[in-house]
mmCIF file of C-alpha atoms in Angstrom:
data_model
loop_
_atom_site.group_PDB
_atom_site.id
_atom_site.type_symbol
_atom_site.label_atom_id
_atom_site.label_comp_id
_atom_site.label_asym_id
_atom_site.label_seq_id
_atom_site.Cartn_x
_atom_site.Cartn_y
_atom_site.Cartn_z
ATOM 1 C CA MET A 305 -73.785 -57.334 -76.493
ATOM 2 C CA SER A 306 -72.437 -59.976 -74.162
ATOM 3 C CA THR A 307 -72.005 -63.575 -75.196
ATOM 4 C CA GLU A 308 -72.365 -66.142 -72.477
ATOM 5 C CA HIS A 309 -70.368 -69.356 -72.819
ATOM 6 C CA PRO A 310 -71.765 -72.464 -71.170
ATOM 7 C CA GLN A 311 -69.699 -73.691 -68.267
ATOM 8 C CA PRO A 312 -67.965 -77.028 -68.967
ATOM 9 C CA THR A 313 -69.391 -79.918 -67.048
ATOM 10 C CA ALA A 314 -67.209 -82.172 -64.952
ATOM 11 C CA GLU A 315 -66.142 -85.382 -66.614
ATOM 12 C CA PRO A 316 -67.974 -88.263 -64.979
ATOM 13 C CA THR A 317 -66.005 -90.619 -62.741
ATOM 14 C CA LEU A 318 -65.983 -94.143 -64.033
ATOM 15 C CA ASP A 319 -66.966 -96.466 -61.236
ATOM 16 C CA LEU A 320 -67.084 -100.258 -61.347
ATOM 17 C CA ASP A 321 -67.644 -102.088 -58.067
ATOM 18 C CA ARG A 322 -67.019 -105.829 -58.139
ATOM 19 C CA SER A 323 -67.425 -106.413 -54.431
ATOM 20 C CA ASP A 324 -68.740 -109.882 -53.768
ATOM 21 C CA PRO A 325 -69.749 -110.376 -50.129
ATOM 22 C CA ALA A 326 -70.542 -114.064 -50.640
ATOM 23 C CA TYR A 327 -67.103 -114.729 -52.155
ATOM 24 C CA ARG A 328 -65.317 -112.749 -49.421
ATOM 25 C CA SER A 329 -67.147 -114.749 -46.774
ATOM 26 C CA TRP A 330 -66.044 -117.979 -48.474
ATOM 27 C CA LEU A 331 -62.493 -116.643 -48.801
ATOM 28 C CA LYS A 332 -62.220 -115.741 -45.114
ATOM 29 C CA ASP A 333 -63.347 -119.229 -44.168
ATOM 30 C CA ALA A 334 -60.947 -120.870 -46.663
ATOM 31 C CA VAL A 335 -57.938 -118.895 -45.369
ATOM 32 C CA ARG A 336 -58.927 -119.690 -41.789
ATOM 33 C CA LYS A 337 -59.066 -123.412 -42.573
ATOM 34 C CA VAL A 338 -55.621 -123.412 -44.191
ATOM 35 C CA GLN A 339 -54.088 -121.448 -41.322
ATOM 36 C CA ALA A 340 -55.774 -123.725 -38.791
ATOM 37 C CA ASP A 341 -54.018 -126.684 -40.405
ATOM 38 C CA ALA A 342 -50.672 -125.106 -39.511
ATOM 39 C CA ASN A 343 -51.793 -124.593 -35.916
ATOM 40 C CA ARG A 344 -52.849 -128.226 -35.610
ATOM 41 C CA SER A 345 -49.550 -129.550 -36.927
ATOM 42 C CA ALA A 346 -46.628 -129.592 -34.533
ATOM 43 C CA ASP A 347 -43.271 -128.833 -36.123
ATOM 44 C CA THR A 348 -41.422 -131.709 -37.751
ATOM 45 C CA HIS A 349 -38.663 -133.519 -35.903
ATOM 46 C CA LEU A 350 -34.934 -132.959 -36.318
ATOM 47 C CA LEU A 351 -33.362 -136.413 -36.214
ATOM 48 C CA ARG A 352 -29.706 -137.039 -35.471
ATOM 49 C CA PHE A 353 -27.924 -139.453 -37.788
ATOM 50 C CA PRO A 354 -25.403 -141.547 -35.809
ATOM 51 C CA LEU A 355 -21.793 -140.628 -36.507
ATOM 52 C CA PRO A 356 -18.764 -141.518 -34.348
ATOM 53 C CA GLU A 357 -18.545 -139.033 -31.460
ATOM 54 C CA GLN A 358 -14.810 -138.543 -31.959
ATOM 55 C CA TRP A 359 -15.387 -137.061 -35.412
ATOM 56 C CA GLY A 360 -16.716 -133.888 -33.804
ATOM 57 C CA ILE A 361 -19.306 -133.502 -36.562
ATOM 58 C CA ASP A 362 -23.069 -133.835 -36.149
ATOM 59 C CA LEU A 363 -25.449 -134.781 -38.968
ATOM 60 C CA TYR A 364 -29.179 -134.111 -38.742
ATOM 61 C CA LEU A 365 -32.194 -134.986 -40.877
ATOM 62 C CA LYS A 366 -35.213 -132.683 -40.796
ATOM 63 C CA ASP A 367 -38.034 -135.253 -40.922
ATOM 64 C CA GLU A 368 -40.668 -133.701 -43.178
ATOM 65 C CA SER A 369 -42.454 -137.040 -43.554
ATOM 66 C CA THR A 370 -44.366 -136.314 -40.319
ATOM 67 C CA HIS A 371 -46.549 -133.636 -41.945
ATOM 68 C CA PRO A 372 -50.262 -134.556 -42.303
ATOM 69 C CA THR A 373 -49.718 -135.441 -45.972
ATOM 70 C CA GLY A 374 -46.378 -137.108 -45.322
ATOM 71 C CA SER A 375 -43.836 -134.943 -47.121
ATOM 72 C CA LEU A 376 -41.865 -131.732 -47.382
ATOM 73 C CA LYS A 377 -44.414 -130.592 -49.992
ATOM 74 C CA HIS A 378 -47.057 -130.035 -47.285
ATOM 75 C CA ARG A 379 -45.345 -126.744 -46.387
ATOM 76 C CA LEU A 380 -45.224 -125.732 -50.046
ATOM 77 C CA ALA A 381 -48.854 -126.641 -50.729
ATOM 78 C CA ARG A 382 -50.052 -124.649 -47.716
ATOM 79 C CA SER A 383 -48.058 -121.604 -48.852
ATOM 80 C CA LEU A 384 -49.268 -121.941 -52.442
ATOM 81 C CA PHE A 385 -52.909 -122.134 -51.373
ATOM 82 C CA LEU A 386 -52.621 -119.096 -49.086
ATOM 83 C CA TYR A 387 -50.852 -117.169 -51.861
ATOM 84 C CA ALA A 388 -53.452 -118.099 -54.483
ATOM 85 C CA LEU A 389 -56.399 -117.484 -52.166
ATOM 86 C CA CYS A 390 -55.167 -114.053 -51.089
ATOM 87 C CA ASN A 391 -54.454 -113.143 -54.732
ATOM 88 C CA GLY A 392 -58.052 -113.996 -55.610
ATOM 89 C CA TRP A 393 -57.063 -116.818 -57.948
ATOM 90 C CA VAL A 394 -58.874 -119.716 -56.256
ATOM 91 C CA ARG A 395 -62.656 -119.466 -56.415
ATOM 92 C CA PRO A 396 -65.419 -121.591 -54.903
ATOM 93 C CA GLY A 397 -66.495 -124.521 -57.032
ATOM 94 C CA ARG A 398 -63.680 -124.122 -59.558
ATOM 95 C CA PRO A 399 -60.898 -126.706 -59.794
ATOM 96 C CA VAL A 400 -57.288 -126.235 -58.760
ATOM 97 C CA ILE A 401 -54.936 -127.897 -61.249
ATOM 98 C CA GLU A 402 -51.275 -128.707 -60.696
ATOM 99 C CA ALA A 403 -48.371 -130.140 -62.657
ATOM 100 C CA SER A 404 -46.675 -132.516 -60.253
ATOM 101 C CA SER A 405 -44.598 -135.669 -60.043
ATOM 102 C CA GLY A 406 -46.556 -136.746 -57.001
ATOM 103 C CA SER A 407 -45.942 -135.433 -53.482
ATOM 104 C CA THR A 408 -46.990 -131.835 -54.160
ATOM 105 C CA ALA A 409 -50.181 -133.139 -55.723
ATOM 106 C CA VAL A 410 -50.902 -135.271 -52.641
ATOM 107 C CA SER A 411 -50.562 -132.214 -50.405
ATOM 108 C CA GLU A 412 -52.515 -129.914 -52.713
ATOM 109 C CA ALA A 413 -55.331 -132.460 -52.952
ATOM 110 C CA TYR A 414 -55.494 -132.352 -49.144
ATOM 111 C CA PHE A 415 -55.819 -128.558 -49.029
ATOM 112 C CA ALA A 416 -58.265 -128.459 -51.934
ATOM 113 C CA ARG A 417 -60.580 -130.824 -50.092
ATOM 114 C CA LEU A 418 -60.050 -128.814 -46.899
ATOM 115 C CA ILE A 419 -61.517 -125.695 -48.540
ATOM 116 C CA GLY A 420 -64.009 -127.585 -50.705
ATOM 117 C CA VAL A 421 -62.736 -127.176 -54.268
ATOM 118 C CA PRO A 422 -61.993 -129.875 -56.879
ATOM 119 C CA PHE A 423 -58.383 -130.827 -57.569
ATOM 120 C CA VAL A 424 -56.724 -132.313 -60.661
ATOM 121 C CA ALA A 425 -53.097 -133.513 -60.713
ATOM 122 C CA VAL A 426 -51.329 -133.627 -64.095
ATOM 123 C CA MET A 427 -48.533 -136.164 -63.698
ATOM 124 C CA PRO A 428 -46.149 -138.341 -65.710
ATOM 125 C CA ALA A 429 -47.560 -141.806 -66.361
ATOM 126 C CA GLY A 430 -44.612 -143.352 -64.495
ATOM 127 C CA THR A 431 -45.513 -141.770 -61.144
ATOM 128 C CA SER A 432 -45.705 -144.377 -58.384
ATOM 129 C CA THR A 433 -49.101 -146.007 -57.935
ATOM 130 C CA GLU A 434 -48.964 -145.261 -54.219
ATOM 131 C CA LYS A 435 -48.845 -141.523 -54.915
ATOM 132 C CA THR A 436 -51.797 -141.682 -57.287
ATOM 133 C CA ARG A 437 -53.672 -143.641 -54.620
ATOM 134 C CA LEU A 438 -52.920 -140.963 -52.026
ATOM 135 C CA ILE A 439 -54.074 -138.170 -54.350
ATOM 136 C CA GLU A 440 -57.365 -139.968 -54.865
ATOM 137 C CA LEU A 441 -57.591 -140.709 -51.131
ATOM 138 C CA HIS A 442 -57.573 -136.947 -50.503
ATOM 139 C CA GLY A 443 -60.313 -136.395 -53.080
ATOM 140 C CA GLY A 444 -58.194 -135.451 -56.094
ATOM 141 C CA THR A 445 -58.187 -136.893 -59.592
ATOM 142 C CA CYS A 446 -55.141 -137.829 -61.672
ATOM 143 C CA HIS A 447 -54.559 -136.827 -65.302
ATOM 144 C CA LEU A 448 -51.578 -138.857 -66.562
ATOM 145 C CA VAL A 449 -49.408 -137.838 -69.525
ATOM 146 C CA ASP A 450 -46.861 -139.967 -71.389
ATOM 147 C CA ASP A 451 -44.326 -137.155 -71.929
ATOM 148 C CA PRO A 452 -43.307 -135.510 -68.627
ATOM 149 C CA ARG A 453 -42.357 -132.332 -70.512
ATOM 150 C CA THR A 454 -46.013 -131.696 -71.387
ATOM 151 C CA VAL A 455 -47.293 -131.429 -67.804
ATOM 152 C CA TYR A 456 -47.040 -127.629 -67.842
ATOM 153 C CA ASP A 457 -48.984 -127.071 -71.066
ATOM 154 C CA VAL A 458 -51.608 -129.680 -70.233
ATOM 155 C CA SER A 459 -52.181 -128.124 -66.800
ATOM 156 C CA ALA A 460 -52.604 -124.646 -68.276
ATOM 157 C CA ARG A 461 -54.991 -125.987 -70.920
ATOM 158 C CA LEU A 462 -57.154 -127.796 -68.376
ATOM 159 C CA ALA A 463 -57.351 -124.669 -66.243
ATOM 160 C CA ALA A 464 -58.447 -122.594 -69.250
ATOM 161 C CA GLU A 465 -61.044 -125.173 -70.280
ATOM 162 C CA THR A 466 -62.577 -125.521 -66.824
ATOM 163 C CA GLY A 467 -62.282 -121.940 -65.577
ATOM 164 C CA GLY A 468 -60.053 -123.236 -62.780
ATOM 165 C CA HIS A 469 -56.667 -122.136 -61.486
ATOM 166 C CA TYR A 470 -53.324 -123.631 -62.524
ATOM 167 C CA MET A 471 -51.356 -123.465 -59.259
ATOM 168 C CA ASP A 472 -47.978 -123.698 -61.094
ATOM 169 C CA GLN A 473 -45.699 -124.682 -58.219
ATOM 170 C CA PHE A 474 -42.633 -124.389 -60.432
ATOM 171 C CA THR A 475 -43.202 -120.655 -60.912
ATOM 172 C CA TYR A 476 -44.613 -119.653 -57.539
ATOM 173 C CA ALA A 477 -42.794 -121.879 -55.023
ATOM 174 C CA GLU A 478 -40.043 -119.360 -54.276
ATOM 175 C CA ARG A 479 -42.382 -116.379 -53.929
ATOM 176 C CA ALA A 480 -45.286 -117.993 -52.048
ATOM 177 C CA THR A 481 -43.180 -118.818 -48.963
ATOM 178 C CA ASP A 482 -42.238 -116.060 -46.523
ATOM 179 C CA TRP A 483 -38.460 -116.578 -46.588
ATOM 180 C CA ARG A 484 -37.851 -114.081 -43.772
ATOM 181 C CA GLY A 485 -39.506 -116.284 -41.185
ATOM 182 C CA ASN A 486 -43.098 -117.164 -40.249
ATOM 183 C CA ASN A 487 -42.024 -120.708 -39.349
ATOM 184 C CA ASN A 488 -40.602 -121.564 -42.740
ATOM 185 C CA ILE A 489 -38.372 -124.614 -42.861
ATOM 186 C CA ALA A 490 -35.149 -122.613 -42.440
ATOM 187 C CA GLU A 491 -36.364 -120.778 -39.348
ATOM 188 C CA SER A 492 -37.549 -124.099 -37.942
ATOM 189 C CA ILE A 493 -34.115 -125.680 -38.445
ATOM 190 C CA TYR A 494 -32.297 -122.896 -36.629
ATOM 191 C CA GLN A 495 -34.804 -122.891 -33.759
ATOM 192 C CA GLN A 496 -34.357 -126.625 -33.287
ATOM 193 C CA MET A 497 -30.576 -126.350 -33.535
ATOM 194 C CA ARG A 498 -30.142 -123.597 -30.935
ATOM 195 C CA LEU A 499 -29.329 -125.957 -28.044
ATOM 196 C CA GLU A 500 -27.070 -128.274 -30.055
ATOM 197 C CA ARG A 501 -23.292 -128.107 -29.661
ATOM 198 C CA TYR A 502 -22.914 -126.593 -33.148
ATOM 199 C CA PRO A 503 -26.127 -124.553 -33.478
ATOM 200 C CA GLU A 504 -25.208 -122.824 -36.737
ATOM 201 C CA PRO A 505 -24.852 -125.503 -39.423
ATOM 202 C CA THR A 506 -21.787 -125.444 -41.630
ATOM 203 C CA TRP A 507 -23.955 -126.767 -44.468
ATOM 204 C CA ILE A 508 -27.660 -127.175 -45.136
ATOM 205 C CA VAL A 509 -28.404 -129.665 -47.922
ATOM 206 C CA ALA A 510 -31.629 -129.229 -49.911
ATOM 207 C CA THR A 511 -32.519 -131.119 -53.067
ATOM 208 C CA ALA A 512 -34.488 -129.285 -55.772
ATOM 209 C CA GLY A 513 -37.778 -130.056 -57.445
ATOM 210 C CA THR A 514 -39.292 -126.617 -57.830
ATOM 211 C CA GLY A 515 -36.230 -125.042 -56.192
ATOM 212 C CA GLY A 516 -38.442 -123.330 -53.643
ATOM 213 C CA THR A 517 -36.934 -124.997 -50.568
ATOM 214 C CA SER A 518 -33.335 -124.174 -51.486
ATOM 215 C CA ALA A 519 -34.407 -120.604 -52.309
ATOM 216 C CA THR A 520 -36.138 -120.221 -48.940
ATOM 217 C CA VAL A 521 -33.169 -121.625 -47.020
ATOM 218 C CA ALA A 522 -30.591 -119.556 -48.923
ATOM 219 C CA ARG A 523 -32.540 -116.312 -48.541
ATOM 220 C CA TYR A 524 -33.119 -116.892 -44.833
ATOM 221 C CA VAL A 525 -29.429 -117.638 -44.244
ATOM 222 C CA ARG A 526 -28.464 -114.357 -45.898
ATOM 223 C CA TYR A 527 -31.232 -112.371 -44.224
ATOM 224 C CA MET A 528 -30.179 -113.612 -40.777
ATOM 225 C CA GLN A 529 -26.471 -113.106 -41.623
ATOM 226 C CA TYR A 530 -25.445 -116.685 -40.910
ATOM 227 C CA ASP A 531 -22.287 -118.232 -42.348
ATOM 228 C CA THR A 532 -24.088 -121.454 -43.293
ATOM 229 C CA ARG A 533 -23.632 -122.537 -46.903
ATOM 230 C CA VAL A 534 -26.332 -124.177 -49.022
ATOM 231 C CA CYS A 535 -25.664 -127.275 -51.126
ATOM 232 C CA VAL A 536 -28.150 -128.577 -53.706
ATOM 233 C CA PRO A 537 -27.542 -132.166 -54.889
ATOM 234 C CA ASP A 538 -29.177 -133.084 -58.189
ATOM 235 C CA PRO A 539 -30.079 -136.554 -59.546
ATOM 236 C CA GLU A 540 -29.358 -137.956 -62.969
ATOM 237 C CA ASN A 541 -31.533 -136.815 -65.896
ATOM 238 C CA SER A 542 -31.988 -133.335 -64.421
ATOM 239 C CA CYS A 543 -30.850 -130.063 -65.940
ATOM 240 C CA PHE A 544 -30.323 -128.116 -62.709
ATOM 241 C CA PHE A 545 -26.662 -129.072 -62.208
ATOM 242 C CA ASP A 546 -25.670 -128.368 -65.814
ATOM 243 C CA GLY A 547 -27.618 -125.098 -65.907
ATOM 244 C CA TRP A 548 -26.062 -123.943 -62.640
ATOM 245 C CA ALA A 549 -22.514 -124.986 -63.600
ATOM 246 C CA ALA A 550 -22.667 -123.250 -66.991
ATOM 247 C CA ALA A 551 -24.845 -120.324 -65.844
ATOM 248 C CA ASP A 552 -27.260 -121.383 -68.586
ATOM 249 C CA PRO A 553 -30.924 -120.595 -67.841
ATOM 250 C CA THR A 554 -31.960 -122.425 -71.020
ATOM 251 C CA ALA A 555 -30.520 -125.802 -69.981
ATOM 252 C CA THR A 556 -32.826 -128.769 -70.503
ATOM 253 C CA SER A 557 -32.866 -132.539 -70.113
ATOM 254 C CA ASP A 558 -34.513 -134.915 -72.574
ATOM 255 C CA ARG A 559 -35.096 -137.598 -69.959
ATOM 256 C CA SER A 560 -37.153 -137.545 -66.768
ATOM 257 C CA SER A 561 -35.670 -138.029 -63.326
ATOM 258 C CA ARG A 562 -35.930 -141.480 -61.755
ATOM 259 C CA ILE A 563 -35.833 -139.871 -58.310
ATOM 260 C CA GLU A 564 -39.407 -138.712 -57.847
ATOM 261 C CA GLY A 565 -39.963 -135.209 -56.526
ATOM 262 C CA ILE A 566 -36.589 -133.770 -57.567
ATOM 263 C CA GLY A 567 -34.740 -133.099 -60.793
ATOM 264 C CA ARG A 568 -36.431 -131.300 -63.680
ATOM 265 C CA PRO A 569 -36.266 -131.242 -67.508
ATOM 266 C CA ARG A 570 -35.972 -127.429 -67.547
ATOM 267 C CA MET A 571 -34.575 -124.656 -65.340
ATOM 268 C CA GLU A 572 -37.659 -123.873 -63.273
ATOM 269 C CA PRO A 573 -38.538 -120.229 -62.441
ATOM 270 C CA SER A 574 -38.413 -120.981 -58.689
ATOM 271 C CA PHE A 575 -34.872 -122.372 -58.896
ATOM 272 C CA LEU A 576 -32.518 -119.527 -57.906
ATOM 273 C CA PRO A 577 -28.982 -120.458 -59.014
ATOM 274 C CA HIS A 578 -27.276 -117.345 -57.636
ATOM 275 C CA ALA A 579 -28.464 -118.098 -54.096
ATOM 276 C CA ILE A 580 -26.801 -121.529 -54.019
ATOM 277 C CA ASP A 581 -23.217 -122.073 -52.854
ATOM 278 C CA ARG A 582 -22.592 -125.561 -54.194
ATOM 279 C CA MET A 583 -24.173 -128.303 -56.286
ATOM 280 C CA MET A 584 -23.458 -131.994 -56.756
ATOM 281 C CA ARG A 585 -24.705 -134.509 -59.296
ATOM 282 C CA VAL A 586 -25.476 -137.683 -57.368
ATOM 283 C CA PRO A 587 -25.818 -141.012 -59.226
ATOM 284 C CA ASP A 588 -29.275 -142.509 -58.837
ATOM 285 C CA ALA A 589 -27.757 -145.764 -57.597
ATOM 286 C CA ALA A 590 -26.028 -143.787 -54.822
ATOM 287 C CA SER A 591 -29.317 -142.135 -53.815
ATOM 288 C CA ILE A 592 -30.992 -145.527 -53.487
ATOM 289 C CA ALA A 593 -28.011 -147.023 -51.672
ATOM 290 C CA ALA A 594 -28.214 -144.154 -49.196
ATOM 291 C CA VAL A 595 -31.873 -144.745 -48.295
ATOM 292 C CA ARG A 596 -31.251 -148.467 -47.942
ATOM 293 C CA THR A 597 -28.369 -147.652 -45.564
ATOM 294 C CA LEU A 598 -30.554 -145.143 -43.697
ATOM 295 C CA GLU A 599 -33.163 -147.803 -43.042
ATOM 296 C CA GLU A 600 -30.507 -150.292 -41.950
ATOM 297 C CA ARG A 601 -28.734 -147.874 -39.602
ATOM 298 C CA CYS A 602 -31.653 -145.805 -38.252
ATOM 299 C CA GLY A 603 -34.846 -147.703 -38.974
ATOM 300 C CA HIS A 604 -36.255 -144.871 -41.099
ATOM 301 C CA ARG A 605 -37.510 -145.804 -44.564
ATOM 302 C CA ALA A 606 -37.410 -142.749 -46.832
ATOM 303 C CA GLY A 607 -37.928 -141.813 -50.474
ATOM 304 C CA GLY A 608 -35.201 -141.471 -53.075
ATOM 305 C CA SER A 609 -34.830 -137.688 -52.774
ATOM 306 C CA THR A 610 -33.825 -138.168 -49.138
ATOM 307 C CA GLY A 611 -31.059 -140.467 -50.357
ATOM 308 C CA THR A 612 -29.797 -137.881 -52.845
ATOM 309 C CA GLY A 613 -29.465 -135.335 -50.051
ATOM 310 C CA LEU A 614 -28.008 -137.809 -47.574
ATOM 311 C CA TRP A 615 -25.307 -138.920 -50.022
ATOM 312 C CA ALA A 616 -24.248 -135.299 -50.507
ATOM 313 C CA ALA A 617 -24.332 -134.700 -46.743
ATOM 314 C CA TRP A 618 -22.021 -137.679 -46.151
ATOM 315 C CA LYS A 619 -19.582 -136.278 -48.701
ATOM 316 C CA LEU A 620 -19.605 -132.898 -46.937
ATOM 317 C CA VAL A 621 -19.027 -134.548 -43.553
ATOM 318 C CA ALA A 622 -16.076 -136.492 -44.984
ATOM 319 C CA GLU A 623 -14.556 -133.276 -46.346
ATOM 320 C CA MET A 624 -14.977 -131.504 -42.993
ATOM 321 C CA LEU A 625 -13.376 -134.457 -41.226
ATOM 322 C CA ALA A 626 -10.449 -134.517 -43.654
ATOM 323 C CA ASP A 627 -9.920 -130.777 -43.124
ATOM 324 C CA GLY A 628 -10.037 -131.085 -39.344
ATOM 325 C CA GLN A 629 -13.247 -129.075 -39.065
ATOM 326 C CA ARG A 630 -15.915 -129.494 -36.416
ATOM 327 C CA GLY A 631 -19.511 -128.500 -36.899
ATOM 328 C CA SER A 632 -22.899 -129.665 -38.085
ATOM 329 C CA VAL A 633 -24.650 -130.545 -41.339
ATOM 330 C CA VAL A 634 -28.427 -130.611 -41.871
ATOM 331 C CA SER A 635 -30.226 -132.445 -44.657
ATOM 332 C CA LEU A 636 -33.888 -133.325 -45.239
ATOM 333 C CA LEU A 637 -35.929 -136.483 -44.892
ATOM 334 C CA CYS A 638 -38.391 -135.495 -47.587
ATOM 335 C CA ASP A 639 -41.044 -138.227 -47.622
ATOM 336 C CA PRO A 640 -41.605 -141.830 -46.497
ATOM 337 C CA GLY A 641 -40.244 -144.799 -48.387
ATOM 338 C CA ASP A 642 -43.560 -146.639 -48.217
ATOM 339 C CA ARG A 643 -44.581 -144.643 -51.291
ATOM 340 C CA TYR A 644 -41.796 -146.293 -53.301
ATOM 341 C CA LEU A 645 -41.847 -149.948 -52.320
ATOM 342 C CA GLU A 646 -42.222 -150.982 -55.956
ATOM 343 C CA LYS A 647 -39.294 -148.762 -56.952
ATOM 344 C CA TYR A 648 -36.384 -147.928 -54.670
ATOM 345 C CA TYR A 649 -36.987 -150.867 -52.339
ATOM 346 C CA SER A 650 -37.530 -153.372 -55.138
ATOM 347 C CA ASP A 651 -34.514 -155.302 -56.442
ATOM 348 C CA THR A 652 -36.581 -156.197 -59.491
ATOM 349 C CA TRP A 653 -37.086 -152.532 -60.354
ATOM 350 C CA LEU A 654 -33.380 -151.830 -59.833
ATOM 351 C CA ALA A 655 -32.490 -154.622 -62.271
ATOM 352 C CA GLU A 656 -34.987 -153.315 -64.829
ATOM 353 C CA GLN A 657 -33.395 -149.873 -64.556
ATOM 354 C CA GLY A 658 -29.870 -151.266 -64.818
ATOM 355 C CA LEU A 659 -28.928 -149.837 -61.416
ATOM 356 C CA ASP A 660 -26.259 -151.571 -59.334
ATOM 357 C CA ILE A 661 -26.290 -150.118 -55.832
ATOM 358 C CA ALA A 662 -23.753 -152.589 -54.367
ATOM 359 C CA PRO A 663 -20.630 -150.414 -54.964
ATOM 360 C CA HIS A 664 -22.372 -147.435 -53.373
ATOM 361 C CA ARG A 665 -23.516 -149.503 -50.404
ATOM 362 C CA ARG A 666 -19.887 -150.530 -49.850
ATOM 363 C CA ALA A 667 -18.745 -146.899 -50.173
ATOM 364 C CA ALA A 668 -21.361 -145.778 -47.635
ATOM 365 C CA ASP A 669 -20.377 -148.490 -45.156
ATOM 366 C CA ALA A 670 -16.688 -147.625 -45.572
ATOM 367 C CA PHE A 671 -17.367 -143.938 -44.959
ATOM 368 C CA LEU A 672 -19.414 -144.587 -41.838
ATOM 369 C CA ALA A 673 -16.666 -146.861 -40.500
ATOM 370 C CA THR A 674 -13.617 -144.765 -41.356
ATOM 371 C CA GLY A 675 -14.770 -141.257 -42.280
ATOM 372 C CA ARG A 676 -13.000 -141.496 -45.640
ATOM 373 C CA TRP A 677 -14.891 -140.779 -48.831
ATOM 374 C CA GLN A 678 -14.593 -143.100 -51.821
ATOM 375 C CA GLY A 679 -17.453 -141.886 -54.046
#
């Protein structure tokens, strides 16, 4: 007697299709709009800071204030939006939320309005009124907090409550930008320098807020096998210098930076210490003295972060001159000074902060006259 055993049936294939043609159509249009912004914007200028010809050293400022939103952060915001859109994180009708001290929020508000989504900036209460005005001008709203250290948690909470996306520039800045090229700021610098007498800079100076710009520049330099070194100057009340010097990723600062846009209370994920050749801690009074001197000598009014970088660049030029070196140094003009008239260009504000820029102004004038560094 034969016993027949039933044949096992094939295990069913689990299948879940979340295709959303309407969303993909919106996404394609959003990405196109962000990319079109880059096509409409000519590259930023590379300005030459006047130094005596006999020094044999050229100093340049990459003028990022000419972007549509007026700062270096326009590049970052565009990269962050493309990264978030292509990852599926930004959705139609849902807000984008960012922790920002100002300029990044201005640029992100611009791109949010460009693709038609709400934008909320979580910022310290002490952010300049001009920046909050610009955020609102571009259709964003401002959520101010008294303790700058809470901007991260508040941003994440608002995103969770609204179903929106926390852009988190401090985590994603270094990974959202294509550091191998694609017209990032480093590639742009080298393209603009190629006909100069010293086309490969001895130093590129980049201040750090997220750390994304210095990471992009340092990676590109290594990828292209240049000998250029990268210097990151840091303002007072920032932990980056101490964390880098001590190789301490847990370094913090209990006070917020007076130089808006740079300096952080914690070692941000996008700050890559091992990619940086040199750091300086620049006194805030020196940063402000530098932008006052820049306006006097060149007619360009810039924000405080530009002064931090320029002060470091002058020190590097003085060292090269003392060592008999020839070559070039590039720093950044990060944003316009008109955003800080009530701060860095106000003697009343300086007095309230206890900042005396006179000794640094004298040191800057002496350097530009003699080439010798006193600071």
